[in-house]
Tab-separated table of C-alpha atoms in Angstrom:
chain	number	residue	atom	x	y	z
A	8	UNK	CA	59.474	153.528	35.603
A	9	UNK	CA	61.785	150.643	33.913
A	10	UNK	CA	63.721	152.543	31.306
A	11	UNK	CA	65.398	152.193	28.223
A	12	UNK	CA	68.705	153.444	28.022
A	13	UNK	CA	70.571	154.972	25.047
A	14	UNK	CA	73.888	156.237	24.897
A	15	UNK	CA	74.008	158.810	22.637
A	16	UNK	CA	76.868	160.957	20.324
A	17	UNK	CA	79.319	160.805	22.594
A	18	UNK	CA	82.580	160.217	21.850
A	19	UNK	CA	83.738	155.858	22.443
A	20	UNK	CA	86.347	157.489	25.199
A	21	UNK	CA	83.869	160.045	26.729
A	22	UNK	CA	81.276	157.344	27.187
A	23	UNK	CA	80.343	156.919	30.457
A	24	UNK	CA	81.389	152.913	31.336
A	25	UNK	CA	80.817	153.148	34.078
A	26	UNK	CA	76.816	154.012	33.856
A	27	UNK	CA	76.741	150.475	31.227
A	28	UNK	CA	78.713	148.711	33.593
A	29	UNK	CA	76.187	149.941	36.386
A	30	UNK	CA	73.353	147.788	34.810
A	31	UNK	CA	75.637	144.232	34.121
A	32	UNK	CA	76.253	145.452	30.091
A	33	UNK	CA	79.950	145.444	28.945
A	34	UNK	CA	80.304	148.801	26.809
A	35	UNK	CA	82.060	147.215	24.038
A	36	UNK	CA	79.983	144.678	23.812
A	37	UNK	CA	76.363	146.602	24.080
A	38	UNK	CA	74.498	146.674	20.144
A	39	UNK	CA	74.553	149.304	17.627
A	40	UNK	CA	70.748	150.856	17.995
A	41	UNK	CA	68.945	149.142	14.702
A	42	UNK	CA	66.667	151.665	13.543
A	43	UNK	CA	68.674	154.386	12.600
A	44	UNK	CA	70.972	152.853	9.741
A	45	UNK	CA	71.662	157.031	9.103
A	46	UNK	CA	73.597	157.164	12.378
A	47	UNK	CA	77.313	157.188	12.594
A	48	UNK	CA	78.297	158.529	15.672
A	49	UNK	CA	78.447	155.341	18.390
A	50	UNK	CA	75.198	154.663	20.268
A	51	UNK	CA	74.868	152.260	22.587
A	52	UNK	CA	71.650	150.454	23.996
A	53	UNK	CA	72.202	149.028	27.826
A	54	UNK	CA	68.638	148.696	29.039
A	55	UNK	CA	64.722	148.365	27.939
A	56	UNK	CA	60.841	148.677	28.865
A	57	UNK	CA	58.160	150.372	27.896
A	58	UNK	CA	59.666	153.842	27.566
A	59	UNK	CA	62.722	155.060	26.275
A	60	UNK	CA	65.026	157.515	27.568
A	61	UNK	CA	68.208	158.738	25.623
A	62	UNK	CA	71.213	159.949	28.009
A	63	UNK	CA	73.078	162.048	24.869
A	64	UNK	CA	76.433	163.949	26.232
A	65	UNK	CA	76.932	167.862	25.264
A	66	UNK	CA	80.452	167.936	26.466
A	67	UNK	CA	80.578	166.689	29.681
A	68	UNK	CA	77.281	167.341	30.480
A	69	UNK	CA	74.344	164.608	29.816
A	70	UNK	CA	70.747	165.345	28.761
A	71	UNK	CA	67.861	163.838	28.349
A	72	UNK	CA	65.155	162.972	26.296
A	73	UNK	CA	62.338	160.714	25.748
A	74	UNK	CA	61.638	158.705	22.654
A	75	UNK	CA	59.012	156.915	21.400
A	76	UNK	CA	58.305	152.963	21.237
A	77	UNK	CA	60.225	152.882	17.969
A	78	UNK	CA	63.510	152.606	20.299
A	79	UNK	CA	62.546	149.002	21.013
A	80	UNK	CA	62.756	148.062	16.942
A	81	UNK	CA	65.758	146.001	16.474
A	82	UNK	CA	66.027	143.983	13.483
A	83	UNK	CA	68.065	141.219	13.206
A	84	UNK	CA	71.152	141.758	10.469
A	85	UNK	CA	73.743	138.951	10.531
A	86	UNK	CA	76.597	142.036	11.622
A	87	UNK	CA	74.312	142.214	14.913
A	88	UNK	CA	73.125	139.310	15.416
A	89	UNK	CA	75.644	138.474	18.675
A	90	UNK	CA	75.197	141.625	20.424
A	91	UNK	CA	71.334	141.395	19.704
A	92	UNK	CA	71.760	137.676	21.570
A	93	UNK	CA	73.001	139.056	24.388
A	94	UNK	CA	71.520	142.120	24.429
A	95	UNK	CA	68.145	139.725	24.932
A	96	UNK	CA	69.863	137.601	27.387
A	97	UNK	CA	70.815	140.444	29.581
A	98	UNK	CA	67.077	141.835	29.370
A	99	UNK	CA	65.753	138.328	30.496
A	100	UNK	CA	67.417	137.929	33.052
A	101	UNK	CA	66.409	141.056	35.335
A	102	UNK	CA	63.116	140.003	34.783
A	103	UNK	CA	62.474	142.186	31.448
A	104	UNK	CA	60.294	140.444	28.515
A	105	UNK	CA	60.881	140.701	24.650
A	106	UNK	CA	59.202	139.419	21.677
A	107	UNK	CA	61.398	137.082	19.453
A	108	UNK	CA	60.365	135.697	16.097
A	109	UNK	CA	60.312	131.247	16.053
A	110	UNK	CA	59.538	128.870	13.685
A	111	UNK	CA	55.987	129.350	13.933
A	112	UNK	CA	54.888	132.525	14.830
A	113	UNK	CA	56.442	135.614	16.542
A	114	UNK	CA	56.724	134.879	20.252
A	115	UNK	CA	57.268	136.339	23.519
A	116	UNK	CA	59.727	135.661	26.329
A	117	UNK	CA	60.456	135.561	29.595
A	118	UNK	CA	63.325	133.786	31.477
A	119	UNK	CA	61.749	130.443	33.166
A	120	UNK	CA	63.380	131.054	35.720
A	121	UNK	CA	62.119	134.695	36.735
A	122	UNK	CA	58.800	134.850	38.429
A	123	UNK	CA	58.546	138.475	37.714
A	124	UNK	CA	59.173	137.786	33.839
A	125	UNK	CA	56.986	134.933	34.035
A	126	UNK	CA	53.854	137.119	35.395
A	127	UNK	CA	54.512	140.410	32.591
A	128	UNK	CA	54.165	137.270	30.551
A	129	UNK	CA	50.754	136.491	31.979
A	130	UNK	CA	49.759	140.556	32.360
A	131	UNK	CA	50.978	141.509	29.020
A	132	UNK	CA	48.678	137.932	27.275
A	133	UNK	CA	45.968	138.829	29.393
A	134	UNK	CA	46.364	135.301	29.931
A	135	UNK	CA	44.227	133.119	32.305
A	136	UNK	CA	47.063	132.319	35.476
A	137	UNK	CA	45.541	128.044	35.031
A	138	UNK	CA	46.476	128.444	31.718
A	139	UNK	CA	49.784	127.241	31.940
A	140	UNK	CA	53.115	128.480	29.590
A	141	UNK	CA	55.610	126.291	28.077
A	142	UNK	CA	59.154	126.652	27.886
A	143	UNK	CA	61.350	126.392	24.983
A	144	UNK	CA	65.419	125.376	25.085
A	145	UNK	CA	67.931	125.370	22.713
A	146	UNK	CA	68.451	121.617	22.180
A	147	UNK	CA	66.759	118.311	22.146
A	148	UNK	CA	68.774	116.862	24.651
A	149	UNK	CA	67.657	120.095	27.506
A	150	UNK	CA	64.438	118.228	27.403
A	151	UNK	CA	65.457	115.728	29.331
A	152	UNK	CA	66.827	118.023	31.951
A	153	UNK	CA	63.870	119.406	32.756
A	154	UNK	CA	61.242	116.811	31.751
A	155	UNK	CA	60.985	113.497	32.634
A	156	UNK	CA	61.193	111.188	29.589
A	157	UNK	CA	62.413	108.109	30.641
A	158	UNK	CA	58.933	106.658	29.031
A	159	UNK	CA	59.611	107.600	25.560
A	160	UNK	CA	60.681	105.746	22.849
A	161	UNK	CA	64.804	106.005	21.869
A	162	UNK	CA	64.802	108.532	18.882
A	163	UNK	CA	61.282	110.040	19.627
A	164	UNK	CA	61.415	113.157	20.472
A	165	UNK	CA	64.560	113.561	17.656
A	166	UNK	CA	61.687	112.542	14.748
A	167	UNK	CA	60.293	115.947	14.866
A	168	UNK	CA	62.939	118.301	17.214
A	169	UNK	CA	63.574	120.628	16.575
A	170	UNK	CA	60.441	122.036	14.900
A	171	UNK	CA	56.813	123.289	15.306
A	172	UNK	CA	55.422	121.154	18.163
A	173	UNK	CA	54.695	121.957	21.367
A	174	UNK	CA	55.674	118.615	24.288
A	175	UNK	CA	53.853	118.440	27.555
A	176	UNK	CA	56.143	116.198	29.545
A	177	UNK	CA	56.199	116.174	33.393
A	178	UNK	CA	58.739	118.117	35.173
A	179	UNK	CA	61.121	116.631	37.050
A	180	UNK	CA	61.151	117.684	40.491
A	181	UNK	CA	64.115	118.299	41.622
A	182	UNK	CA	62.639	121.532	38.864
A	183	UNK	CA	59.739	122.365	40.033
A	184	UNK	CA	58.667	125.482	41.939
A	185	UNK	CA	61.651	127.908	43.764
A	186	UNK	CA	63.834	126.427	46.735
A	187	UNK	CA	64.617	129.335	48.769
A	188	UNK	CA	67.571	128.424	49.045
A	189	UNK	CA	68.555	128.125	46.289
A	190	UNK	CA	66.925	132.134	45.583
A	191	UNK	CA	69.565	135.403	45.212
A	192	UNK	CA	69.298	138.445	44.637
A	193	UNK	CA	70.141	140.560	41.655
A	194	UNK	CA	71.847	143.561	43.143
A	195	UNK	CA	71.501	145.998	40.576
A	196	UNK	CA	67.289	144.886	40.055
A	197	UNK	CA	66.528	142.828	43.428
A	198	UNK	CA	64.579	140.172	41.279
A	199	UNK	CA	64.600	136.587	42.635
A	200	UNK	CA	66.481	134.520	40.524
A	201	UNK	CA	66.363	130.677	41.625
A	202	UNK	CA	68.179	127.730	40.002
A	203	UNK	CA	64.990	126.151	39.799
A	204	UNK	CA	61.887	126.853	37.275
A	205	UNK	CA	59.609	129.583	38.271
A	206	UNK	CA	56.638	127.868	40.069
A	207	UNK	CA	53.625	130.179	38.147
A	208	UNK	CA	55.033	128.609	34.578
A	209	UNK	CA	52.350	126.335	35.857
A	210	UNK	CA	49.797	126.985	38.326
A	211	UNK	CA	47.484	124.144	38.208
A	212	UNK	CA	49.990	121.539	40.369
A	213	UNK	CA	49.684	118.613	37.995
A	214	UNK	CA	53.250	118.750	36.861
A	215	UNK	CA	53.132	119.549	33.574
A	216	UNK	CA	54.647	121.642	31.549
A	217	UNK	CA	54.990	122.182	28.044
A	218	UNK	CA	59.125	122.185	26.150
A	219	UNK	CA	59.709	123.656	22.772
A	220	UNK	CA	63.345	122.616	20.872
A	221	UNK	CA	61.497	125.219	17.979
A	222	UNK	CA	63.289	126.252	14.782
A	223	UNK	CA	64.215	129.488	15.196
A	224	UNK	CA	67.923	130.552	15.184
A	225	UNK	CA	67.428	133.613	17.544
A	226	UNK	CA	65.908	132.541	19.825
A	227	UNK	CA	67.591	129.233	20.409
A	228	UNK	CA	71.003	131.158	20.627
A	229	UNK	CA	68.986	133.547	23.389
A	230	UNK	CA	68.340	130.697	25.345
A	231	UNK	CA	71.974	129.022	25.373
A	232	UNK	CA	73.550	133.311	26.077
A	233	UNK	CA	70.795	133.094	29.096
A	234	UNK	CA	71.833	129.399	29.951
A	235	UNK	CA	68.013	129.031	31.210
A	236	UNK	CA	64.834	127.568	29.493
A	237	UNK	CA	62.379	130.341	27.932
A	238	UNK	CA	59.453	130.860	28.672
A	239	UNK	CA	57.416	131.631	25.589
A	240	UNK	CA	53.814	132.257	24.108
A	241	UNK	CA	53.037	134.084	21.155
A	242	UNK	CA	52.918	137.215	21.042
A	243	UNK	CA	49.035	138.670	21.475
A	244	UNK	CA	46.701	138.825	23.379
A	245	UNK	CA	44.709	135.235	24.495
A	246	UNK	CA	42.201	134.105	22.081
A	247	UNK	CA	43.511	136.351	19.289
A	248	UNK	CA	45.603	135.297	16.442
A	249	UNK	CA	48.668	134.715	15.948
A	250	UNK	CA	51.008	137.407	14.541
A	251	UNK	CA	53.264	136.520	11.705
A	252	UNK	CA	55.262	140.365	11.260
A	253	UNK	CA	55.867	142.739	13.597
A	254	UNK	CA	53.465	145.740	13.478
A	255	UNK	CA	50.815	142.603	14.188
A	256	UNK	CA	51.296	143.304	17.867
A	257	UNK	CA	52.366	146.578	17.975
A	258	UNK	CA	49.507	147.367	20.558
A	259	UNK	CA	52.078	145.310	22.884
A	260	UNK	CA	55.118	146.876	21.934
A	261	UNK	CA	54.992	149.311	24.957
A	262	UNK	CA	54.966	145.743	27.056
A	263	UNK	CA	58.179	144.578	25.739
A	264	UNK	CA	61.828	145.800	26.923
A	265	UNK	CA	62.576	145.241	23.664
A	266	UNK	CA	60.922	143.781	20.564
A	267	UNK	CA	63.376	141.857	18.106
A	268	UNK	CA	62.425	142.232	14.147
A	269	UNK	CA	63.592	138.417	11.973
A	270	UNK	CA	61.238	140.407	9.287
A	271	UNK	CA	57.571	138.216	8.330
A	272	UNK	CA	56.884	135.017	9.008
A	273	UNK	CA	56.392	132.665	5.517
A	274	UNK	CA	51.907	132.482	5.484
A	275	UNK	CA	50.230	130.804	6.851
A	276	UNK	CA	50.701	131.818	10.221
A	277	UNK	CA	50.085	128.589	11.927
A	278	UNK	CA	50.902	128.213	15.626
A	279	UNK	CA	53.215	125.047	16.942
A	280	UNK	CA	50.970	121.573	17.423
A	281	UNK	CA	50.489	120.775	21.089
A	282	UNK	CA	51.303	116.674	22.021
A	283	UNK	CA	50.981	115.524	24.752
A	284	UNK	CA	52.913	113.055	26.435
A	285	UNK	CA	53.293	112.742	29.656
A	286	UNK	CA	51.446	109.165	29.687
A	287	UNK	CA	53.165	105.975	28.566
A	288	UNK	CA	52.542	104.319	24.977
A	289	UNK	CA	50.097	107.029	24.729
A	290	UNK	CA	49.614	110.530	23.254
A	291	UNK	CA	47.311	112.752	23.157
A	292	UNK	CA	46.531	116.133	20.659
A	293	UNK	CA	45.600	118.947	22.789
A	294	UNK	CA	45.683	121.653	19.537
A	295	UNK	CA	46.694	121.250	15.945
A	296	UNK	CA	48.514	122.874	14.254
A	297	UNK	CA	52.285	122.636	11.902
A	298	UNK	CA	52.250	119.089	10.602
A	299	UNK	CA	49.771	117.651	13.347
A	300	UNK	CA	48.698	114.724	10.669
A	301	UNK	CA	52.200	114.285	10.055
A	302	UNK	CA	53.362	113.977	13.863
A	303	UNK	CA	50.250	111.446	14.496
A	304	UNK	CA	51.252	109.053	12.034
A	305	UNK	CA	54.516	109.285	12.922
A	306	UNK	CA	53.446	108.777	16.854
A	307	UNK	CA	50.751	105.655	15.710
A	308	UNK	CA	53.045	103.829	13.364
A	309	UNK	CA	56.628	104.044	13.589
A	310	UNK	CA	56.406	104.747	17.453
A	311	UNK	CA	53.506	102.683	17.941
A	312	UNK	CA	51.755	104.712	20.642
A	313	UNK	CA	47.936	104.832	21.546
A	314	UNK	CA	46.074	107.664	19.994
A	315	UNK	CA	44.380	109.105	23.434
A	316	UNK	CA	43.332	112.586	20.769
A	317	UNK	CA	39.852	114.006	21.227
A	318	UNK	CA	38.023	115.136	18.424
A	319	UNK	CA	37.766	118.920	19.244
A	320	UNK	CA	41.829	119.843	19.393
A	321	UNK	CA	41.734	123.106	18.159
A	322	UNK	CA	44.497	126.179	17.312
A	323	UNK	CA	43.318	128.235	19.902
A	324	UNK	CA	46.563	129.365	21.924
């Protein structure tokens, strides 16, 4: 069973630095636990998963106590923002999944290069394996790193990104699947991590993948800290409604290493619009969401693309 270790109640000079460094965490940078504002002693969170274990220093002897899923909840506040960014990136790097706010709905995220993390996303959402996941990158310029964009008119992506749109493009061959020569085994957890994107992001074999550049500060900061794209999907069971607050998907908390609470997303809670731009000179709306009508007008009138959208594009996720 994977665990969330919370080192509590100990003087900074006495806390077990070796235990924190063992899990790849700088003891001086570990975030203060944000859900217990009345606590005044030093507390550090270094690991996350489906349950939590507190290591309480009583003299020189640690003792363990198990607490509930509330220990996974981290409220995003300015004073703890950068610490939580680093914390989230560490969790994703070793194959965990986290919940975080985006510019549209609350999402579940994994490291897009980590097959185990991507597998956990599918399991948590009960998602059809034949339905690809999207990736999220922090900058518009990053899209061309992973996807073929040379056929797109100049300035097209910048005209609506960052924003609430998922763009379907063809993956660059050098980022498709895992090259076994590039795999290294993490010395602490044993998860595979490769230079290429995880193969289970898209098991259909068509080479297409959705990519987002969300207008969401925390999600983009985590991706930058991680140094990789996020595999990103909505925080819900497939086929059910999207969630605008952490309480709406409480049933999924136990599947997450951490839940990052950025407050309620303004109503209405609507998913991103999905547009397929993989065909030169054309586009197809495959899911209508935010700014769908404005996007169609922009692509047709400013960039002269042919609209191949079907009339039954839906907002299902």
